[in-house]
XYZ file of C-alpha atoms in Angstrom:
560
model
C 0.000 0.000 0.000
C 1.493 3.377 -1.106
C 1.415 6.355 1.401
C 0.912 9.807 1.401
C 4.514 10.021 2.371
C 5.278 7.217 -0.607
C 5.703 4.785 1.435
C 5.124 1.370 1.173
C 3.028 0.002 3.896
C 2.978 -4.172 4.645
C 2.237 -6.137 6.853
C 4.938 -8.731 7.828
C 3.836 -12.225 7.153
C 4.283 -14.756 10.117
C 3.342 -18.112 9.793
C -0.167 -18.513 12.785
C 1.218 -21.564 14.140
C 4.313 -19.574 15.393
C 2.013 -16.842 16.780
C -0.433 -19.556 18.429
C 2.773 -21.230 20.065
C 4.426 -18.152 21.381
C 0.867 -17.384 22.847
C 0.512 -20.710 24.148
C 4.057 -20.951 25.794
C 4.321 -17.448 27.480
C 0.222 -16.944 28.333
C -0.105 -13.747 26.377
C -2.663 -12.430 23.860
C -2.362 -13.164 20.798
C -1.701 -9.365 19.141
C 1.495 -9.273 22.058
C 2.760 -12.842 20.620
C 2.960 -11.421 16.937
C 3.707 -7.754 18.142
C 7.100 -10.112 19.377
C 7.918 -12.089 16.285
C 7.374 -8.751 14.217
C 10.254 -7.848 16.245
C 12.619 -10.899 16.361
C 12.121 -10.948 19.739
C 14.524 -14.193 20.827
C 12.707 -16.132 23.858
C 15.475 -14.632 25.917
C 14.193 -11.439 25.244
C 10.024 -12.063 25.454
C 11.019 -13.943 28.941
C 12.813 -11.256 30.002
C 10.158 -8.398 29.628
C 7.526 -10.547 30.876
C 9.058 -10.880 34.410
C 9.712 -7.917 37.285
C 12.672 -5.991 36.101
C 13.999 -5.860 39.771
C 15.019 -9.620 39.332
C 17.236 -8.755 36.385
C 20.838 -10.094 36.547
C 22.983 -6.855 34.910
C 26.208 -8.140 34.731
C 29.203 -6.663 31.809
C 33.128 -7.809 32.033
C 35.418 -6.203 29.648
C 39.169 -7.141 29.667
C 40.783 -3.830 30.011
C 38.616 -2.884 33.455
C 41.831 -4.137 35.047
C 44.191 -1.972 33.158
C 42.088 1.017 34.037
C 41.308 0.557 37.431
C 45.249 -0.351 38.126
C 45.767 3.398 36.225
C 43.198 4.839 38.741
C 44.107 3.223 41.944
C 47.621 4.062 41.348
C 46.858 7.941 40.598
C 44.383 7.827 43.917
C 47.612 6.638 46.242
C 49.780 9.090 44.759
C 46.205 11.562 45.481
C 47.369 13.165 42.334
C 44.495 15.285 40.300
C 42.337 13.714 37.554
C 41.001 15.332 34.402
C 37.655 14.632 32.729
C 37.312 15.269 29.537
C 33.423 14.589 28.271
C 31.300 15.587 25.034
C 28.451 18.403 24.789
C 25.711 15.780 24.525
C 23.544 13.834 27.161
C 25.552 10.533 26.732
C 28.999 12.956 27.382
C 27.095 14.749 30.282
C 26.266 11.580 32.182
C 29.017 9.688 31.800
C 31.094 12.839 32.859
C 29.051 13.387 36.207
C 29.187 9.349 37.067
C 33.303 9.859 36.611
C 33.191 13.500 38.595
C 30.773 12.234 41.662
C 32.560 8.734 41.939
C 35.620 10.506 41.928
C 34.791 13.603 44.598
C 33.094 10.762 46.671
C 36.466 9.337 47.157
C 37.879 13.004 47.788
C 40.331 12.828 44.487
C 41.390 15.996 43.505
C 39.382 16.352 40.242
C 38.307 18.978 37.445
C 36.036 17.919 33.954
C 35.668 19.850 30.890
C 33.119 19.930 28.601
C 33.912 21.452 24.784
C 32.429 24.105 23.459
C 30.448 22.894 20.337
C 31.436 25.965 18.255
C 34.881 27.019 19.590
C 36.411 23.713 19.729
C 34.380 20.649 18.198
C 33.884 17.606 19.158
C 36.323 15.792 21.352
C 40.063 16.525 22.251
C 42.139 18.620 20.353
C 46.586 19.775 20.758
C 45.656 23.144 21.211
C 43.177 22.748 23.777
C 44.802 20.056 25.334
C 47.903 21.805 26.226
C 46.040 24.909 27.343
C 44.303 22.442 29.818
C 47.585 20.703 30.822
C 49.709 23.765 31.254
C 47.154 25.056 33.820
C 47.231 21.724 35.995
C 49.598 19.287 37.161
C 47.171 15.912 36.331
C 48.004 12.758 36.898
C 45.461 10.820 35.088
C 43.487 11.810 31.849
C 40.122 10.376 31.570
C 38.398 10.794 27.808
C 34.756 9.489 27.998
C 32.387 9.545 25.082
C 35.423 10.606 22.504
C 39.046 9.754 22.164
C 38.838 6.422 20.565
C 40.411 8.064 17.329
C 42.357 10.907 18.840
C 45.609 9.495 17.625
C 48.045 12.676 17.779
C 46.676 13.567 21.035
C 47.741 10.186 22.807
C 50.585 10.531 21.546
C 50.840 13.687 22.703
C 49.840 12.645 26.381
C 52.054 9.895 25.995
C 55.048 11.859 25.383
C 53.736 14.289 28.254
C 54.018 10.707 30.921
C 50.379 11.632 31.480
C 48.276 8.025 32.006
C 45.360 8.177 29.892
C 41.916 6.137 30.237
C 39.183 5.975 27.086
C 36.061 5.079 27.758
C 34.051 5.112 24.419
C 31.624 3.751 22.194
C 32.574 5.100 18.812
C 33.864 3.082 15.866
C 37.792 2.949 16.146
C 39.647 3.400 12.647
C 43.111 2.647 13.255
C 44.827 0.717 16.060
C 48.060 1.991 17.524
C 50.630 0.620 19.750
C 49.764 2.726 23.475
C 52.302 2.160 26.444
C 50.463 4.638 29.215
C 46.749 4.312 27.414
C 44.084 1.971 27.794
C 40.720 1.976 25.525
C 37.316 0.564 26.628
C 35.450 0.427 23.663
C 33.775 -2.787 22.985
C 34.381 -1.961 19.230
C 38.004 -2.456 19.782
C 38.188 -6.221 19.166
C 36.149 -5.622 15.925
C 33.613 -8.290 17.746
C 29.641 -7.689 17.274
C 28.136 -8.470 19.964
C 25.494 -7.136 22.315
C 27.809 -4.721 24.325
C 28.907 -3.121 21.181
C 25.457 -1.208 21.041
C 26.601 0.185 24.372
C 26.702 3.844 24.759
C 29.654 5.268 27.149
C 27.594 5.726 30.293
C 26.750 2.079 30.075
C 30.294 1.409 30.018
C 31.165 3.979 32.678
C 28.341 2.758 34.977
C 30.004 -1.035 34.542
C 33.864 -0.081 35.116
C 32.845 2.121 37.929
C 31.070 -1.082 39.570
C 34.492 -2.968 38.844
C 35.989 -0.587 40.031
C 34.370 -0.011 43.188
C 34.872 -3.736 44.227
C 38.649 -3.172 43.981
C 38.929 -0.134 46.522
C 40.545 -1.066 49.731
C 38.364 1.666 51.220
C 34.825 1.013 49.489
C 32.493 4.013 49.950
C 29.015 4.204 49.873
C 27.610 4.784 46.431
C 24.621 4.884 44.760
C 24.579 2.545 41.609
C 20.922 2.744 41.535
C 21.378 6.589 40.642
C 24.498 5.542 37.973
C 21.866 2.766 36.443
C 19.260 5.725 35.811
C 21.593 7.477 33.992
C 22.778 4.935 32.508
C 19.218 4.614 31.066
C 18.650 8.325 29.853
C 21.930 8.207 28.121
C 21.398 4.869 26.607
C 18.050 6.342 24.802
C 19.122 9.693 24.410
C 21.940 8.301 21.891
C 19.925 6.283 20.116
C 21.479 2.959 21.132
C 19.507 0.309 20.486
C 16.760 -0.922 23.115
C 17.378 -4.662 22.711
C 18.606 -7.426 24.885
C 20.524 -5.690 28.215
C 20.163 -2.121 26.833
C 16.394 -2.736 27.531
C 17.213 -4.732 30.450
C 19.261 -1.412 32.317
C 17.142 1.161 30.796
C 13.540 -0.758 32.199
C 15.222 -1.332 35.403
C 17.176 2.053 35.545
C 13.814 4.458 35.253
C 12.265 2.336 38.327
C 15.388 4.747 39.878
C 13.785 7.897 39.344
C 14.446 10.192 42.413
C 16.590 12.435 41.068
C 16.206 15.604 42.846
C 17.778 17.680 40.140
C 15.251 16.256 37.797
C 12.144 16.976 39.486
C 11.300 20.799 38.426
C 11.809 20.099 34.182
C 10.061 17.020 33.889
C 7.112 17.853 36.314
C 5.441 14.372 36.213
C 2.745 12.858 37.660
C 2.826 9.301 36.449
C 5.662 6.931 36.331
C 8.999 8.001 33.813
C 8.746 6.558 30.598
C 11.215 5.876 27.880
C 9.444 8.663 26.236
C 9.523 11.808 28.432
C 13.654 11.217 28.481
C 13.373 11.174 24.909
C 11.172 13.958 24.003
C 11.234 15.990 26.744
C 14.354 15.479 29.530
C 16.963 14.840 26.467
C 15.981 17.638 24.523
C 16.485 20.103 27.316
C 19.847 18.911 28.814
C 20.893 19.225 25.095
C 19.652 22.217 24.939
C 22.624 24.782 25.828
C 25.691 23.005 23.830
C 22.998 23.703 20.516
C 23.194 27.266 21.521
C 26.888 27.464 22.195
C 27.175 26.733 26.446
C 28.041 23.584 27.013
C 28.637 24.070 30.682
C 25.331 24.410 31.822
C 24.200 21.119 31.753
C 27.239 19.608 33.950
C 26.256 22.822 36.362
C 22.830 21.735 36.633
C 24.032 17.713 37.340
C 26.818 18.375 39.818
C 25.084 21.089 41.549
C 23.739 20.427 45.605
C 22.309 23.784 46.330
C 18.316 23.746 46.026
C 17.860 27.285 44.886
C 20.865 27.038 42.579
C 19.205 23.554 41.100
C 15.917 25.846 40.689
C 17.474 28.520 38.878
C 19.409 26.594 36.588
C 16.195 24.170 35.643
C 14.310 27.508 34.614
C 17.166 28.368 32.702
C 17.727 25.354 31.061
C 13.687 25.566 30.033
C 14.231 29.133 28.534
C 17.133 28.149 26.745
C 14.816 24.700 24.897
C 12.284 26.984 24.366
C 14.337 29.204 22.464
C 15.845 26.100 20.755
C 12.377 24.928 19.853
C 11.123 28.199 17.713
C 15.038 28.446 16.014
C 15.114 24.505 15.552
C 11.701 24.776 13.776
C 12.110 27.841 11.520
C 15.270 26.232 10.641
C 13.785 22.995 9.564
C 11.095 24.024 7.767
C 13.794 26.504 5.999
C 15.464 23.455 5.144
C 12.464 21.244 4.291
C 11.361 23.660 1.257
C 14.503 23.552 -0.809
C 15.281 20.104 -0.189
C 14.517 17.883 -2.913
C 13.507 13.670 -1.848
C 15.384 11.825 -4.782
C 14.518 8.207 -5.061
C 18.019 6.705 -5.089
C 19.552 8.390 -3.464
C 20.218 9.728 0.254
C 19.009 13.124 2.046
C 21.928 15.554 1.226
C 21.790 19.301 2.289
C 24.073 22.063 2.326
C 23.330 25.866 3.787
C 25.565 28.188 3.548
C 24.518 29.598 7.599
C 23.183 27.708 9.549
C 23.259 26.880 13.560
C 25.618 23.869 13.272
C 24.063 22.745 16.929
C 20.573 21.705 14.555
C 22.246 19.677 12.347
C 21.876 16.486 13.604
C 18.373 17.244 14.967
C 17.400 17.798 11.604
C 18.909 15.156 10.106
C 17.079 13.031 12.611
C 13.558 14.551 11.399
C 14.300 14.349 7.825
C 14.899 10.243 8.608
C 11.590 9.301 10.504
C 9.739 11.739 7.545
C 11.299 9.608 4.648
C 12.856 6.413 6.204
C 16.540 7.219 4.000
C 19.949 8.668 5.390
C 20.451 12.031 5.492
C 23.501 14.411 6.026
C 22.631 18.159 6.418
C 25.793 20.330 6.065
C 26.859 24.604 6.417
C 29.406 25.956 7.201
C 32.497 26.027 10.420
C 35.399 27.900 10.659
C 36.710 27.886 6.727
C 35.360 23.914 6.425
C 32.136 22.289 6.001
C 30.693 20.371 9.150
C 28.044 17.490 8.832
C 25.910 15.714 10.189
C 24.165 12.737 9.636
C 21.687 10.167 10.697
C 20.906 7.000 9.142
C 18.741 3.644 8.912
C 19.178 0.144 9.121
C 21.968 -1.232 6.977
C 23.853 1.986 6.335
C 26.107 2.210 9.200
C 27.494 5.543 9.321
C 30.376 4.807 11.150
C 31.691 2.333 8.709
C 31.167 4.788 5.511
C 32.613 7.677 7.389
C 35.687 5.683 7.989
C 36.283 4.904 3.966
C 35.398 8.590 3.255
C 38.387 9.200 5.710
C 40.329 6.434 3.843
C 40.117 8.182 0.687
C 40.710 11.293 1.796
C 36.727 12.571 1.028
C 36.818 14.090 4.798
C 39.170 15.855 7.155
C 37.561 14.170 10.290
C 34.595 12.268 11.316
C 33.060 9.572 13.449
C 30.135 8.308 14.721
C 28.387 4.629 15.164
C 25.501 2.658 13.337
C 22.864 5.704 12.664
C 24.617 8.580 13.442
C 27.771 10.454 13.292
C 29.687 13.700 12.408
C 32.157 15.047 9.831
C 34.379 18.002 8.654
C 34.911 18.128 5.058
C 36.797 20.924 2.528
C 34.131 22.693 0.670
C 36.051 21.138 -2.564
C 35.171 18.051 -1.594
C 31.317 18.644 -1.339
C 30.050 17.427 -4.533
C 32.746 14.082 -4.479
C 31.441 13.496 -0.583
C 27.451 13.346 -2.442
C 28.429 10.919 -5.266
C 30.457 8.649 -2.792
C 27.272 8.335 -0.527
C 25.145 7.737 -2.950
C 26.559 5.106 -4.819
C 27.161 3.445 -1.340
C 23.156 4.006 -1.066
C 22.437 2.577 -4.155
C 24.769 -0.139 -4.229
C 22.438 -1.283 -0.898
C 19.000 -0.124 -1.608
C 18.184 0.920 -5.597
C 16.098 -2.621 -5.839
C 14.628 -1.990 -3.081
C 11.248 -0.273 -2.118
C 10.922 2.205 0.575
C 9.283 -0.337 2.650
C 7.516 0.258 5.890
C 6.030 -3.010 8.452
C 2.929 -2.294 10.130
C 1.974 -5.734 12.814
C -1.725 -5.973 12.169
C -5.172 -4.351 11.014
C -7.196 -3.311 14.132
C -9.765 -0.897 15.672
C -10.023 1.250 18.665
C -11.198 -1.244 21.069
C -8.035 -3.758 20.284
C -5.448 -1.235 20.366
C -7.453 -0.023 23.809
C -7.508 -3.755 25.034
C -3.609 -3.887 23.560
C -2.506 -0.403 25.389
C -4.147 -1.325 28.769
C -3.161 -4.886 29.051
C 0.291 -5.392 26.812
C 1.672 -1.950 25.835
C 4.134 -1.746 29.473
C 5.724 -5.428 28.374
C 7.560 -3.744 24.991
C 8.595 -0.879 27.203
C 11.164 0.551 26.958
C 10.164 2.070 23.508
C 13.164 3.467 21.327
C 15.638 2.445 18.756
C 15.317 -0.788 17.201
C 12.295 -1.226 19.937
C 9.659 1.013 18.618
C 6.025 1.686 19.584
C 4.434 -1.213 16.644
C 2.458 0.646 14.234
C -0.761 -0.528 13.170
C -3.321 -0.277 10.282
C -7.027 1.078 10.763
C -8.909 1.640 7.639
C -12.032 3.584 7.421
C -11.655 6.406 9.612
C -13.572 9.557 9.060
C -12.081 12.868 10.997
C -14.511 14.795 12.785
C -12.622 17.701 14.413
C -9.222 19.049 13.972
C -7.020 21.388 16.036
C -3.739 23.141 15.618
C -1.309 23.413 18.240
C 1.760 25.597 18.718
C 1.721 25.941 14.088
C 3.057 22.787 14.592
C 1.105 19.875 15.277
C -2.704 18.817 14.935
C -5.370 17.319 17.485
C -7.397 15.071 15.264
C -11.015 13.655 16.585
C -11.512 10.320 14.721
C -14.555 8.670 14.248
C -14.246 4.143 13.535
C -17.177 2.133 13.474
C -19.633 4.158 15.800
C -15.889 4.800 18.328
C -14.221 7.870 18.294
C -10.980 8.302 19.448
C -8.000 11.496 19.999
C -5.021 11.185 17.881
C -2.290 13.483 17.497
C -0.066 14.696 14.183
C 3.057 15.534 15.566
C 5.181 18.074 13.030
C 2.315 17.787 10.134
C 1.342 21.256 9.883
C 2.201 22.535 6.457
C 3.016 19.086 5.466
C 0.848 16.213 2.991
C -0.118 14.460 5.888
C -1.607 17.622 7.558
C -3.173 18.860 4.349
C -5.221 15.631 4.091
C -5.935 15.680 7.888
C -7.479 19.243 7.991
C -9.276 18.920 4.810
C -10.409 15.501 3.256
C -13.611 14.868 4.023
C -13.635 10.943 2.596
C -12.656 8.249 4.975
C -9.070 7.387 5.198
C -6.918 4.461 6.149
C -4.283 5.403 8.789
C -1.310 3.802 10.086
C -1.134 4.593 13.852
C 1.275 4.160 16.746
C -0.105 4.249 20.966
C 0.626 7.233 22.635
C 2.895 5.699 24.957
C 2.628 8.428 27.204
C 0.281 7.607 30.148
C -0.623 5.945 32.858
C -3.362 3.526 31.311
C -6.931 4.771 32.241
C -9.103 5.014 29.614
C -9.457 8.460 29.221
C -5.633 8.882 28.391
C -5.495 6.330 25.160
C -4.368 8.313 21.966
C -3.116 7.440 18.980
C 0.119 8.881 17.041
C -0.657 9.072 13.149
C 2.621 8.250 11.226
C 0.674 8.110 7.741
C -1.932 7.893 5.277
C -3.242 6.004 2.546
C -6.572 7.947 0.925
């Protein structure tokens, strides 16, 4: 079935006798059994979010804990001073604060800095390195988040007799011989496995747990708190919510008593995977969009209550602001952009906020399901962005653009990652991705799975009964979308010039959906003026607390 957003629509064929048997073995209904196999759940994984999360076994050994923690221990005898060096996004932030509050807690000397977005990219650089080293006599480097490809900076530190601890999650390009460095990154051994979808909080929270177990003098601390943030960072990067990435993010939000927390997400109902990702994540990324990357680490580290107070209302000034500049600049964006069939997303602007890039790469994929890389202008080079789908791992292409010399610098993971490029090389950067794109996808059709064709009262039955077991909802893990056909609208309402309230009328049932983004687009067109019945595909509004009254659906598309 094509779409308004010319899409194609199907539903994914599973044999009944699989369904029936998956029902039969695990007591469930029969829409949550094939909601499952639509998603390749293994039986590991439907056991696992059928039973209480608090009985969940979280449990990660990597081999170079020991190497780290011997680096560590040895710099906390000596109580010489530890730097942190983090990125300017959530995943950065966190791990940064577990490293700074483990490390205080322990009453190790102990500074962190955060990069500024505009003034000095993304991860370390010589000249800011040395600026920071001059200053202080540290004993111990600590990069989390970045560093994994940082070559000619550990070297640097190496020649400097400065110890120097990665802990990262990024794709590594080249390996190199290190006598005073150690690397976590799961990627390092090239071996795909579970914890390779790990984001660097994840992998902060773990070595800190190691860690902790090898202190002479343990101290009290709060892993509960680390395995909360653990779980914002893991969605708020995008990592895939499968197998123990759903396992720490379900357990880590039953964690939720965060004082610092309390004032921006102003919640009556329990967290879900979706107010971190629309609504805490968002903010805390806020400032480094807008050039501050400081205040976020402020607002985590900070103890005072009034402090915490004014901070949160600045920090939901500063996403408000993002909000209206984020949205003019898409929509900018959106009408010169032209959706070629073979080929990927691919924008340049001459001025734009380099903080939205990313964001709007990110719309631009859910809108059209393809890659897409939205460039402008940096300091006398191009800067990109990109974000991606399954079976075009960024990460992988960025490194062969760096290969043959197509990019200055870039990195990333699976779906999404950054670049810096010459402006020469813009046009050879667009005919290298897209033959990539269609060597993959040109016989392919921009295909879409929906689970099933239901009605109101199902997906009501579904959301009150079933909805909580496929929690948390994210990457690779998303709310199922379903068919309804013969829906007349009744009533439509815009909201903020944004989005549109929709009334929907099925079978004698109405029911309150919501468009997000579709003002101005097809989708909204249709929605505030057809007046024939229309087939939608729909996802559950996820966020609620499962009376009745609070069931609402999410349109994704149309077929008139």
């Amino acid at each position: 079935m094509k779409s308004v957003l010319e899409m194609t629509w199907k539903m994914k064929s599973i044999p009944e006798r699989l369904i029936l048997k998956k029902k039969q073995d695990y007591n469930i209904s029969y829409l949550l059994s094939q909601t499952f196999l639509n998603k390749n759940y293994t039986d590991e994984e439907i056991y696992t979010s059928l039973i209480n999360e608090n009985s969940y076994d979280l449990t990660y050994q990597n081999e170079d804990f020991e190497l780290a923690s011997k680096y560590f221990l040895e710099c906390s005898k000596e109580n010489k001073k530890i730097l942190i060096f983090g990125d300017y996004d959530v995943d950065g932030y966190c791990s940064t604060y577990l490293l700074y509050d483990f490390i205080t807690n322990l009453n190790i000397k102990c500074d962190y800095y955060i990069p500024n977005r505009f003034k000095d990219g993304y991860g370390p650089n010589l000249k800011l390195l040395k600026k920071l080293i001059d200053k202080n006599k540290y004993s111990l480097i600590l990069f989390v988040d970045c560093g994994s490809n940082s070559i000619d900076e550990i070297n640097y530190l190496e020649k400097k007799n400065l110890k120097t601890i990665i802990i990262d999650h990024h794709q590594i390009y080249k390996k190199n011989k290190l006598i005073k460095t150690v690397i976590i990154n799961p990627l390092k051994n090239f071996d795909k496995n579970y914890s390779s979808n790990f984001c660097a909080t994840t992998l902060v929270y773990f070595f800190l747990k190691y860690l902790n177990d090898k202190l002479t003098k343990k101290k009290k601390i709060n892993f509960n708190k680390y395995l909360f943030f653990s779980a914002i960072a893991t969605i708020c990067d995008q990592m895939p919510l499968r197998h123990l990435n759903k396992r720490i993010v379900k357990k880590g939000l039953n964690y939720f008593n965060y004082y610092n927390f309390k004032k921006i997400l102003n919640l009556n109902n329990r967290i879900s995977s979706s107010d971190i990702a629309f609504n805490l994540g968002p903010i805390l990324n806020s400032p480094s969009r807008l050039g501050d990357s400081n205040i976020t680490i402020k607002f985590l580290t900070e103890e005072n209550e009034k402090k915490i107070h004014k901070i949160s209302d600045k920090l939901i000034t500063i996403n408000e602001k993002r909000k209206k500049i984020q949205n003019e600049t898409f929509n900018l964006i959106k009408q010169s952009t032209e959706i070629i069939k073979d080929e990927v997303i691919f924008k340049y602007e001459k001025n734009i906020n380099e903080g939205f890039l990313g964001i709007i790469a990110a719309n631009f994929v859910e809108k059209y399901n393809k890659p897409c890389f939205i460039l402008t202008n940096s300091n006398n080079k191009l800067k990109c962005s990109s974000r991606s789908i399954y079976g075009f791992d960024i990460g992988k292409i960025f490194n062969e653009a760096l290969l043959k010399k197509i990019i200055d610098k870039g990195g990333g993971h699976a779906r999404a990652g950054g670049c810096t490029l010459d402006l020469s090389k813009l046009f050879e950067f667009k005919k290298f991705l897209n033959d990539i794109y269609k060597k993959k996808f040109s016989k392919l059709e921009n295909v879409k799975y929906y689970t099933s064709e239901q009605n109101f009262e199902s997906l009501k039955s579904f959301f009150k009964n079933d909805l909580q077991k496929l929690e948390p909802l994210g990457n690779d893990n998303q709310s199922p979308f379903f068919l309804i056909k013969k829906n007349k609208i009744i009533k439509t309402k815009v909201i903020k010039d944004l989005h549109l309230q929709i009334l929907i009328k099925n079978n004698n049932k109405t029911c309150l959906c919501f468009a997000f983004n579709s003002v101005g687009t097809k989708v909204g067109e249709i929605l505030m003026n057809y007046k024939n019945h229309v087939d939608l595909i729909v996802q559950i509004n996820n966020k609620n607390d499962k009376k009745n009254s609070d069931f609402k659906l999410i349109i994704k598309d149309i077929i008139v």
